[in-house]
């Protein structure tokens, strides 16, 4: 069975480059954001309860929203980010309480 951790690591790397690497153009940031989101989705396809994948999905979507100029598209990205964060927090709370592995 594939391991979600490799995809989570890829998502983390793309978030780090998109958010923190100086000198990137907006299109390069968007490319890293999309690659990071793709990696997070791969991790979630392997393990739908991958809290770290949801956390990076949240961060990447927020970063995408910060670059979006269309208000409706920005709002949609922020809603998706909030959904990912809420799901991550819920899963982590359930894990902490011993309800899920």
mmCIF file of C-alpha atoms in Angstrom:
data_model
loop_
_atom_site.group_PDB
_atom_site.id
_atom_site.type_symbol
_atom_site.label_atom_id
_atom_site.label_comp_id
_atom_site.label_asym_id
_atom_site.label_seq_id
_atom_site.Cartn_x
_atom_site.Cartn_y
_atom_site.Cartn_z
ATOM 1 C CA UNK A 1 0.000 0.000 0.000
ATOM 2 C CA UNK A 2 1.386 3.439 -0.881
ATOM 3 C CA UNK A 3 2.414 5.719 1.955
ATOM 4 C CA UNK A 4 0.721 9.110 2.254
ATOM 5 C CA UNK A 5 3.765 10.596 3.999
ATOM 6 C CA UNK A 6 5.748 10.978 0.767
ATOM 7 C CA UNK A 7 2.959 13.041 -0.784
ATOM 8 C CA UNK A 8 2.572 15.088 2.404
ATOM 9 C CA UNK A 9 6.303 15.851 2.264
ATOM 10 C CA UNK A 10 5.920 16.989 -1.349
ATOM 11 C CA UNK A 11 2.987 19.225 -0.381
ATOM 12 C CA UNK A 12 5.069 20.701 2.446
ATOM 13 C CA UNK A 13 7.986 21.399 0.132
ATOM 14 C CA UNK A 14 5.798 23.127 -2.428
ATOM 15 C CA UNK A 15 4.117 25.222 0.280
ATOM 16 C CA UNK A 16 7.521 26.212 1.644
ATOM 17 C CA UNK A 17 8.756 27.273 -1.793
ATOM 18 C CA UNK A 18 5.538 29.123 -2.685
ATOM 19 C CA UNK A 19 5.275 30.912 0.657
ATOM 20 C CA UNK A 20 8.869 31.566 1.632
ATOM 21 C CA UNK A 21 11.198 31.473 -1.365
ATOM 22 C CA UNK A 22 12.184 35.015 -2.340
ATOM 23 C CA UNK A 23 12.237 36.090 -5.952
ATOM 24 C CA UNK A 24 9.467 33.855 -7.284
ATOM 25 C CA UNK A 25 7.057 35.398 -9.749
ATOM 26 C CA UNK A 26 3.326 35.106 -9.023
ATOM 27 C CA UNK A 27 3.031 32.462 -11.770
ATOM 28 C CA UNK A 28 5.847 30.428 -10.183
ATOM 29 C CA UNK A 29 4.119 30.691 -6.783
ATOM 30 C CA UNK A 30 0.849 29.545 -8.349
ATOM 31 C CA UNK A 31 2.630 26.607 -9.985
ATOM 32 C CA UNK A 32 4.066 25.502 -6.623
ATOM 33 C CA UNK A 33 0.676 25.973 -4.969
ATOM 34 C CA UNK A 34 -1.005 23.753 -7.576
ATOM 35 C CA UNK A 35 1.698 21.096 -7.312
ATOM 36 C CA UNK A 36 1.367 21.204 -3.526
ATOM 37 C CA UNK A 37 -2.410 20.853 -3.710
ATOM 38 C CA UNK A 38 -2.018 17.919 -6.097
ATOM 39 C CA UNK A 39 0.377 16.262 -3.636
ATOM 40 C CA UNK A 40 -2.002 16.875 -0.718
ATOM 41 C CA UNK A 41 -4.858 15.328 -2.716
ATOM 42 C CA UNK A 42 -2.698 12.285 -3.529
ATOM 43 C CA UNK A 43 -2.000 11.866 0.187
ATOM 44 C CA UNK A 44 -5.702 12.162 1.003
ATOM 45 C CA UNK A 45 -6.562 9.606 -1.684
ATOM 46 C CA UNK A 46 -4.231 7.183 0.103
ATOM 47 C CA UNK A 47 -5.350 8.154 3.617
ATOM 48 C CA UNK A 48 -8.466 10.338 3.910
ATOM 49 C CA UNK A 49 -7.566 10.921 7.583
ATOM 50 C CA UNK A 50 -4.095 12.346 6.867
ATOM 51 C CA UNK A 51 -4.239 15.391 9.148
ATOM 52 C CA UNK A 52 -0.941 16.801 7.860
ATOM 53 C CA UNK A 53 -2.202 16.631 4.268
ATOM 54 C CA UNK A 54 -5.314 18.552 5.287
ATOM 55 C CA UNK A 55 -3.195 21.115 7.124
ATOM 56 C CA UNK A 56 -1.017 21.742 4.074
ATOM 57 C CA UNK A 57 -4.088 21.819 1.837
ATOM 58 C CA UNK A 58 -5.447 24.550 4.124
ATOM 59 C CA UNK A 59 -2.200 26.543 3.972
ATOM 60 C CA UNK A 60 -1.879 26.167 0.205
ATOM 61 C CA UNK A 61 -5.478 27.235 -0.412
ATOM 62 C CA UNK A 62 -5.013 30.311 1.808
ATOM 63 C CA UNK A 63 -1.861 31.181 -0.100
ATOM 64 C CA UNK A 64 -3.718 30.749 -3.402
ATOM 65 C CA UNK A 65 -6.477 33.026 -2.102
ATOM 66 C CA UNK A 66 -3.928 35.702 -1.220
ATOM 67 C CA UNK A 67 -2.806 35.764 -4.861
ATOM 68 C CA UNK A 68 -6.313 35.671 -6.363
ATOM 69 C CA UNK A 69 -7.628 38.964 -7.750
ATOM 70 C CA UNK A 70 -11.216 37.844 -8.398
ATOM 71 C CA UNK A 71 -13.270 38.269 -5.222
ATOM 72 C CA UNK A 72 -15.615 35.338 -5.888
ATOM 73 C CA UNK A 73 -12.740 32.977 -6.661
ATOM 74 C CA UNK A 74 -10.865 34.204 -3.575
ATOM 75 C CA UNK A 75 -13.924 33.580 -1.391
ATOM 76 C CA UNK A 76 -14.295 30.067 -2.836
ATOM 77 C CA UNK A 77 -10.641 29.299 -2.080
ATOM 78 C CA UNK A 78 -11.046 30.590 1.477
ATOM 79 C CA UNK A 79 -14.146 28.419 1.981
ATOM 80 C CA UNK A 80 -12.212 25.369 0.774
ATOM 81 C CA UNK A 81 -9.334 26.294 3.087
ATOM 82 C CA UNK A 82 -11.696 26.606 6.049
ATOM 83 C CA UNK A 83 -13.243 23.214 5.237
ATOM 84 C CA UNK A 84 -9.805 21.572 5.140
ATOM 85 C CA UNK A 85 -8.811 23.212 8.440
ATOM 86 C CA UNK A 86 -12.069 22.211 10.137
ATOM 87 C CA UNK A 87 -11.676 18.630 8.953
ATOM 88 C CA UNK A 88 -8.037 18.525 10.127
ATOM 89 C CA UNK A 89 -8.927 19.878 13.579
ATOM 90 C CA UNK A 90 -11.865 17.478 13.916
ATOM 91 C CA UNK A 91 -9.743 14.475 12.933
ATOM 92 C CA UNK A 92 -6.927 15.511 15.269
ATOM 93 C CA UNK A 93 -9.374 15.960 18.159
ATOM 94 C CA UNK A 94 -10.879 12.531 17.439
ATOM 95 C CA UNK A 95 -7.384 11.025 17.285
ATOM 96 C CA UNK A 96 -6.406 12.708 20.569
ATOM 97 C CA UNK A 97 -9.559 11.320 22.190
ATOM 98 C CA UNK A 98 -8.767 7.836 20.905
ATOM 99 C CA UNK A 99 -11.696 7.586 18.500
ATOM 100 C CA UNK A 100 -9.541 7.095 15.385
ATOM 101 C CA UNK A 101 -6.016 5.869 14.745
#
